[in-house]
Short mmCIF file of N, CA and C and ligand atoms in Angstrom, two decimals:
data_model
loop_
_atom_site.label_atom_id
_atom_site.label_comp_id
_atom_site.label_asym_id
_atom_site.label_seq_id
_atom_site.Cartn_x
_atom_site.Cartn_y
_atom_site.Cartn_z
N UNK A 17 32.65 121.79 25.79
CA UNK A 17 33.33 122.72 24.89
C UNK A 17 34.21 121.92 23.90
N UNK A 18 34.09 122.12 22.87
CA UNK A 18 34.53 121.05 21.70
C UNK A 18 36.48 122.00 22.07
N UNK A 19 37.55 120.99 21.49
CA UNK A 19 38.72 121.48 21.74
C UNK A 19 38.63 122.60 20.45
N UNK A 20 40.46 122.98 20.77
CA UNK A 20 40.39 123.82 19.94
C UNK A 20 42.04 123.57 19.06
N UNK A 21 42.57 123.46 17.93
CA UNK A 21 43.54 123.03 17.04
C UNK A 21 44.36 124.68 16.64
N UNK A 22 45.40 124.43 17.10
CA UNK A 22 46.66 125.26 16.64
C UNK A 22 47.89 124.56 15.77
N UNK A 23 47.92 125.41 14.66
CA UNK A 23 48.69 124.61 14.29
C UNK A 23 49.92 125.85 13.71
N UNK A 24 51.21 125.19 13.48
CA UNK A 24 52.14 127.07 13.34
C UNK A 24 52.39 126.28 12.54
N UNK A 25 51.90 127.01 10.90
CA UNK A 25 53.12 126.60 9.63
C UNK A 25 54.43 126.83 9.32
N UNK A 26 55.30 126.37 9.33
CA UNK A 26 56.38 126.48 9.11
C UNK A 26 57.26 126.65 7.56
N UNK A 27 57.60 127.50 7.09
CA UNK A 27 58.28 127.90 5.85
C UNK A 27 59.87 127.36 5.93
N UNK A 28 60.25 126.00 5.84
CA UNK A 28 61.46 125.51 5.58
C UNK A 28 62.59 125.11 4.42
N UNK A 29 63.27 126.18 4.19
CA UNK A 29 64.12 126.01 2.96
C UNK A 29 64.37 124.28 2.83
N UNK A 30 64.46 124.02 1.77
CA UNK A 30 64.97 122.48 1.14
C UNK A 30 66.16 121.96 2.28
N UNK A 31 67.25 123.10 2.29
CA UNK A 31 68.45 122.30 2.75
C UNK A 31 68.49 122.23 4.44
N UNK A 32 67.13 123.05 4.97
CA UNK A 32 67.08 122.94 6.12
C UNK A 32 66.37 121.90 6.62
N UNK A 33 65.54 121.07 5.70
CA UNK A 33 64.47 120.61 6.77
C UNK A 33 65.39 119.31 7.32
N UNK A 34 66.53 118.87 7.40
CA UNK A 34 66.55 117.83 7.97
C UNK A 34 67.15 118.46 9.30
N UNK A 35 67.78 119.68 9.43
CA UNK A 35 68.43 120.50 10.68
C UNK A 35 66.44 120.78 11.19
N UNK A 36 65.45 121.11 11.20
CA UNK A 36 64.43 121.09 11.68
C UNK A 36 63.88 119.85 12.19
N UNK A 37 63.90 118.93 11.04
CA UNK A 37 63.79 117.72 11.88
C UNK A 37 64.29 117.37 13.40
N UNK A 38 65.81 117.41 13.09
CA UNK A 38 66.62 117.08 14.16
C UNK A 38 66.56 117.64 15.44
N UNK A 39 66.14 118.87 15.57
CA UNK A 39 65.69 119.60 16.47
C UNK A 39 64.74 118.80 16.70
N UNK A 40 63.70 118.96 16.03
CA UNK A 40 62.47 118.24 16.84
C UNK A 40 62.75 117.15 17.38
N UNK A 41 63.43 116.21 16.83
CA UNK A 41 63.60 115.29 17.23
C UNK A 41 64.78 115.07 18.75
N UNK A 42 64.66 116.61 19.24
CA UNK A 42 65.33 116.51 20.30
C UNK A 42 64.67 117.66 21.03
N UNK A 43 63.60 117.73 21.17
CA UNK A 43 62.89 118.85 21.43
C UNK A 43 62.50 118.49 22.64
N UNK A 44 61.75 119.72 23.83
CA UNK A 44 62.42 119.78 25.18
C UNK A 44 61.11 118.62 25.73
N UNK A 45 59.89 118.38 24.90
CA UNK A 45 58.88 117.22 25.64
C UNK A 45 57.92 117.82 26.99
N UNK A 46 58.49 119.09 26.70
CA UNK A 46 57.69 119.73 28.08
C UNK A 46 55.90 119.67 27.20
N UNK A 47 55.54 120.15 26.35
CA UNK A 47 54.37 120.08 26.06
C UNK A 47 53.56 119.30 26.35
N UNK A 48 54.19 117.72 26.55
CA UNK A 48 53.08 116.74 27.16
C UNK A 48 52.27 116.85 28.66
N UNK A 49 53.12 117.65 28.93
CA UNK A 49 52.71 118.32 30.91
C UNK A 49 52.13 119.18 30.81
N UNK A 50 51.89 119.94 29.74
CA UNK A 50 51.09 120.82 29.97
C UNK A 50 49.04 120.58 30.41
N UNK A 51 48.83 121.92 31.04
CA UNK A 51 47.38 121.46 31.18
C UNK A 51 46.58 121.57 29.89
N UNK A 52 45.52 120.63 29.95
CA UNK A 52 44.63 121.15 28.48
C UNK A 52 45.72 120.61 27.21
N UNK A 53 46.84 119.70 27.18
CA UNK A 53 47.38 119.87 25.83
C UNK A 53 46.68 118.28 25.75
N UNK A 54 46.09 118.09 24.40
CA UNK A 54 45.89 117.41 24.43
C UNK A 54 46.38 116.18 22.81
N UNK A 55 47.41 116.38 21.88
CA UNK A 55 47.95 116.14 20.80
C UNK A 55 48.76 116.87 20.40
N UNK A 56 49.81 116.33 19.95
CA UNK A 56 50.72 116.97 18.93
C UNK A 56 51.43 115.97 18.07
N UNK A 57 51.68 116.70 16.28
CA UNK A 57 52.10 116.05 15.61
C UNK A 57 52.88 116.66 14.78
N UNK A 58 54.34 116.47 14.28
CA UNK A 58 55.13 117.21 13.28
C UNK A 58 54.80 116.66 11.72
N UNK A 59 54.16 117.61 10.72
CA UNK A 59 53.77 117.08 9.50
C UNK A 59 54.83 117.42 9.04
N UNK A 60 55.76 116.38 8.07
CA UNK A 60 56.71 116.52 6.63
C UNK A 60 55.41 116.72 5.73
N UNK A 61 56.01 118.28 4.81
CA UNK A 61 55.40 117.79 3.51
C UNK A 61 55.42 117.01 2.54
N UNK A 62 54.60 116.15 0.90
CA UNK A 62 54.91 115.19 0.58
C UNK A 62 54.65 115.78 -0.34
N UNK A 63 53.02 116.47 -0.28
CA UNK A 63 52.49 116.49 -1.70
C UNK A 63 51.73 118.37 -1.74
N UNK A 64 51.25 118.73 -2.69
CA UNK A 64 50.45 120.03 -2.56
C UNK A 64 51.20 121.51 -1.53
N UNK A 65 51.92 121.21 -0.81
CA UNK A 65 52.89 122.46 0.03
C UNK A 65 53.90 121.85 0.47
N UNK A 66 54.86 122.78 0.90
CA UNK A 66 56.45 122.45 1.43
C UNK A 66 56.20 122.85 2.25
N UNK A 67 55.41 123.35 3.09
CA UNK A 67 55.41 123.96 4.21
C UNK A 67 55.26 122.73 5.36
N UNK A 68 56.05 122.59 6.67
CA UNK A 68 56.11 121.84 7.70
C UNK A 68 54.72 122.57 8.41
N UNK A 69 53.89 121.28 9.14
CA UNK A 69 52.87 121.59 10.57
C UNK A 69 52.93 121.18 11.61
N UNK A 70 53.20 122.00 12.89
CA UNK A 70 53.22 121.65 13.90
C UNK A 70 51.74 121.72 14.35
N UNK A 71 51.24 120.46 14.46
CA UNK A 71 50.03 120.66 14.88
C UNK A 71 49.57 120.36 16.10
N UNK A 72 48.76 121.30 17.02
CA UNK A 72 48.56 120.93 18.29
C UNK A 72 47.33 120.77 18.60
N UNK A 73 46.61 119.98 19.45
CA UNK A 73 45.38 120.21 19.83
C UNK A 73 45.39 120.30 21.47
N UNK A 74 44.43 121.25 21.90
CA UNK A 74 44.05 121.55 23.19
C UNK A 74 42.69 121.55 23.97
N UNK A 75 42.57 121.39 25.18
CA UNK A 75 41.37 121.47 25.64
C UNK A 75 40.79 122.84 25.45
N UNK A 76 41.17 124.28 25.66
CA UNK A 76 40.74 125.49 25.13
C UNK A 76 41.51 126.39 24.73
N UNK A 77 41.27 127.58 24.50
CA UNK A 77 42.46 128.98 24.46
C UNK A 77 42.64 128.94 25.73
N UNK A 78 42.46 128.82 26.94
CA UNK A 78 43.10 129.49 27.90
C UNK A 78 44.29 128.36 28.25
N UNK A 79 43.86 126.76 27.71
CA UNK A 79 45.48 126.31 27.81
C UNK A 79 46.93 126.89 27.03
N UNK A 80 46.06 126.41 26.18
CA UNK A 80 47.13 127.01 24.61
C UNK A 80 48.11 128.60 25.13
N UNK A 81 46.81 129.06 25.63
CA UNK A 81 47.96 130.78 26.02
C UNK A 81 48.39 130.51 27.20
N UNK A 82 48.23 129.61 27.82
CA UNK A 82 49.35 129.39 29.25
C UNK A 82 50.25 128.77 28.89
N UNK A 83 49.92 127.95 27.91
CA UNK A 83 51.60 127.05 27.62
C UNK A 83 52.53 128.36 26.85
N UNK A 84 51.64 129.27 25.76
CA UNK A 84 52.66 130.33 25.22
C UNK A 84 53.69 131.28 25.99
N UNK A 85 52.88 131.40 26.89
CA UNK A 85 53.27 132.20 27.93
C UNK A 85 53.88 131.65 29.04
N UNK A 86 54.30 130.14 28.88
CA UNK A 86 55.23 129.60 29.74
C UNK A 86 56.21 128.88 29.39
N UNK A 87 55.69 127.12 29.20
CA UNK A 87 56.71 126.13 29.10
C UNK A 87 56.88 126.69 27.44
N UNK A 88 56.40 127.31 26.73
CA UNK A 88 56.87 127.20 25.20
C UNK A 88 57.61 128.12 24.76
N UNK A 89 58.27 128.98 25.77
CA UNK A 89 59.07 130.14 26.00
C UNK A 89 60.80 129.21 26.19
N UNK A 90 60.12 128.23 27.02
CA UNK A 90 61.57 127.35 27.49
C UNK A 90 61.73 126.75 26.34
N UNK A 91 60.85 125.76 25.84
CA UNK A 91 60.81 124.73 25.15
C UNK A 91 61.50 125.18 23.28
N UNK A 92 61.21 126.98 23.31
CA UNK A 92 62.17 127.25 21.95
C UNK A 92 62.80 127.91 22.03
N UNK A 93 63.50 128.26 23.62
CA UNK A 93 64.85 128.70 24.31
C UNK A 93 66.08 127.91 24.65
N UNK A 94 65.79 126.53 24.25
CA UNK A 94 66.70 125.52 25.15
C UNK A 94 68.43 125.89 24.98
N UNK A 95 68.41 125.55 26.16
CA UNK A 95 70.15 125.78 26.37
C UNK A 95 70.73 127.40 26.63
N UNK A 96 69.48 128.10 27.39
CA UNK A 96 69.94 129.07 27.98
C UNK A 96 71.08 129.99 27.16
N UNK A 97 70.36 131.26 27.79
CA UNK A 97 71.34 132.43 27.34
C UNK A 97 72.49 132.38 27.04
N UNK A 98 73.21 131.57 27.46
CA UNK A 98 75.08 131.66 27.01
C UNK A 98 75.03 130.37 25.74
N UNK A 99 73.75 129.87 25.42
CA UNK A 99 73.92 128.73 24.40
C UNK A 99 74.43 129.41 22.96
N UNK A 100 75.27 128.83 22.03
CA UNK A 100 75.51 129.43 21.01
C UNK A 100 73.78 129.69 20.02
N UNK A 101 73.45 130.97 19.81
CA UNK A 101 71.96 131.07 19.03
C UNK A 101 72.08 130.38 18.01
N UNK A 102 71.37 129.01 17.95
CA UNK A 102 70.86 128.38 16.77
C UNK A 102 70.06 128.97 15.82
N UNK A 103 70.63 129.36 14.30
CA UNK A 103 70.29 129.31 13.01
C UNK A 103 69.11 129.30 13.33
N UNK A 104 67.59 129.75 13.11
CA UNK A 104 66.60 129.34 12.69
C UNK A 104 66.68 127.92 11.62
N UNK A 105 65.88 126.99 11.88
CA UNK A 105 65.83 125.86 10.64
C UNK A 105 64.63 126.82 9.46
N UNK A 106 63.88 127.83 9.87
CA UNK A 106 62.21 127.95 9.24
C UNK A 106 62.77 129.74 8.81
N UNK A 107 62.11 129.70 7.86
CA UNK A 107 62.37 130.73 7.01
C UNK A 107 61.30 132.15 7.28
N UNK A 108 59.97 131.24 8.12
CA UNK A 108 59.10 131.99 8.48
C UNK A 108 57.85 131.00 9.02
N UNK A 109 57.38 131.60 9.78
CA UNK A 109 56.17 130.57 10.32
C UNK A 109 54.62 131.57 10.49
N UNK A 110 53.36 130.67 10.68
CA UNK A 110 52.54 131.56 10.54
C UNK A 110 51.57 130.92 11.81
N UNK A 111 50.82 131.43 12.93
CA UNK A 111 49.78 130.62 13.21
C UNK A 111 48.19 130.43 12.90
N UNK A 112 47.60 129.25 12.48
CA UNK A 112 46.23 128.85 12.14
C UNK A 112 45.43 128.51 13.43
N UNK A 113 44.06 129.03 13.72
CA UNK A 113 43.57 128.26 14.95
C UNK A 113 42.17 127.90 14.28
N UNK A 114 41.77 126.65 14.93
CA UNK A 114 40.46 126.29 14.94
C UNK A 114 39.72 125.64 16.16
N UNK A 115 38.56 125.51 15.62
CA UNK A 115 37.53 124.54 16.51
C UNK A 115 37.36 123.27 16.27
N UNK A 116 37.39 122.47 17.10
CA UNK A 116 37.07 120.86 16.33
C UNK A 116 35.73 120.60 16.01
N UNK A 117 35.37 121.00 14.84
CA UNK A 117 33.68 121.25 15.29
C UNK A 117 33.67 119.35 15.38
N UNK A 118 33.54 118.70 14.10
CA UNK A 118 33.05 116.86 14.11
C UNK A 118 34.71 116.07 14.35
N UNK A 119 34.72 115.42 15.29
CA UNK A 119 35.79 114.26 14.95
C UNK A 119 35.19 112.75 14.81
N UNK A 120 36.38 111.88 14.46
CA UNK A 120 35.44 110.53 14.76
C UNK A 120 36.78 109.70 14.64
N UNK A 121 37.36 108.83 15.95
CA UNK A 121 37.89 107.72 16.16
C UNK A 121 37.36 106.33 15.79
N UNK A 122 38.78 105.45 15.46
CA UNK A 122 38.07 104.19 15.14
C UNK A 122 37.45 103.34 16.00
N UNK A 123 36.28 103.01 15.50
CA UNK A 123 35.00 102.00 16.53
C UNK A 123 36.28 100.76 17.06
N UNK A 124 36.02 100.76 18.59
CA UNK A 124 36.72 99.75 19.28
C UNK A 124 36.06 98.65 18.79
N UNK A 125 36.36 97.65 18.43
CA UNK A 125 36.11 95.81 19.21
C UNK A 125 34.83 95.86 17.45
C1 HEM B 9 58.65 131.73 15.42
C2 HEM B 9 57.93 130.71 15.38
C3 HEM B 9 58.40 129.32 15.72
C4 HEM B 9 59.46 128.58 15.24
C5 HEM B 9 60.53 128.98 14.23
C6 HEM B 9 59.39 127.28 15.91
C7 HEM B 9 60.33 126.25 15.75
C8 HEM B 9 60.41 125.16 16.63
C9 HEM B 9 61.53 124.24 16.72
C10 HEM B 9 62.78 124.27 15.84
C11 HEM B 9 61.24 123.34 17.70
C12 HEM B 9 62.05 122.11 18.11
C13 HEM B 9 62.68 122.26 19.44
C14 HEM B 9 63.75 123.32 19.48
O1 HEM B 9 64.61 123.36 18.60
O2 HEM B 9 63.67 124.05 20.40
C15 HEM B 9 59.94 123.72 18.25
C16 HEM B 9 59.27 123.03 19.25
C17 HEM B 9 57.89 123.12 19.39
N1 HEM B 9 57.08 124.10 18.81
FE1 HEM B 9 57.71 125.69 17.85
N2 HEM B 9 58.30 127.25 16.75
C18 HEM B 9 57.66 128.47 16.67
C19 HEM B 9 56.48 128.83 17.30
C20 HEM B 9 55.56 127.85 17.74
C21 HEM B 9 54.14 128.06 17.94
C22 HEM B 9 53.36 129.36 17.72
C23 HEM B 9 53.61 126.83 18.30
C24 HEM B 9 52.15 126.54 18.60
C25 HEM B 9 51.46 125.63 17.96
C26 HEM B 9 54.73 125.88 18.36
C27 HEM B 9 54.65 124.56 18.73
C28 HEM B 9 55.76 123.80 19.11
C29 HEM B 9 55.71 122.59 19.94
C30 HEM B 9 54.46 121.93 20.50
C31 HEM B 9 57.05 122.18 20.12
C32 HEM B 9 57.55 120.97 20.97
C33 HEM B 9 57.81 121.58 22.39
C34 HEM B 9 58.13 120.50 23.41
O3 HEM B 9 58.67 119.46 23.06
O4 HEM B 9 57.81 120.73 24.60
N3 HEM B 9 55.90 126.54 18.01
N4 HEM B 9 59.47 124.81 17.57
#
């Protein structure tokens, strides 16, 4: 079964993206434990959109909706109910899914 790519666009005002950054950059790491996760990468935009990508890849939908429905509940809850509610950094987000139909890594040796 070829994987399958989620990726949530993110709509980040100018003066936020470095408060988004920073988050991520302290973000809870539970995703690597998950089953079936198999990549993730935070895109800055540069050129053609402002829009931030969290892009994920997985072994199928049925990982992807177990992590939604679990560790990724924690993972954009951190610091529990009595935490002061952090600002959104994202103005709005959207999710994209696909199939990997062709990939191709670089030839070893
Ligand atoms: C309302 C929509 C969402 C917003 C505003 C959002 C924003 C964020 C932010 C700010 C973080 C950094 C950590 C933190 O501050 O907690 C985070 C972590 C993360 N988000 Fe989202 N997110 C949303 C939904 C999603 C969805 C649908 C996906 C699926 C692709 C996703 C994938 C991730 C991943 C993989 C992490 C890292 C989790 C970890 O380290 O375990 N997010 N998100």
């Amino acid at each position: 079964m070829p994987s399958i790519v989620k990726i949530n666009v993110l709509t980040v005002p100018e003066e936020q993206r470095e408060v988004l950054e920073k988050r991520f950059a302290s973000r809870a790491g539970s995703v690597e434990n998950s089953d079936g996760f198999e990549w993730f990468e935070l895109l800055r935009p540069v050129e053609g959109t402002d829009q931030y990508l969290v892009y994920t890849r997985w072994r199928d939908e049925e990982s992807f909706q177990a992590w939604m429905e679990g560790p990724m509940k924690a993972a954009h809850q951190r610091g529990g109910d009595d935490a002061p509610q952090q600002k959104p950094a994202a103005a709005g987000s959207t999710l994209w899914s696909f199939e990997v139909v062709q990939q191709a890594a670089p030839q070893q040796g």
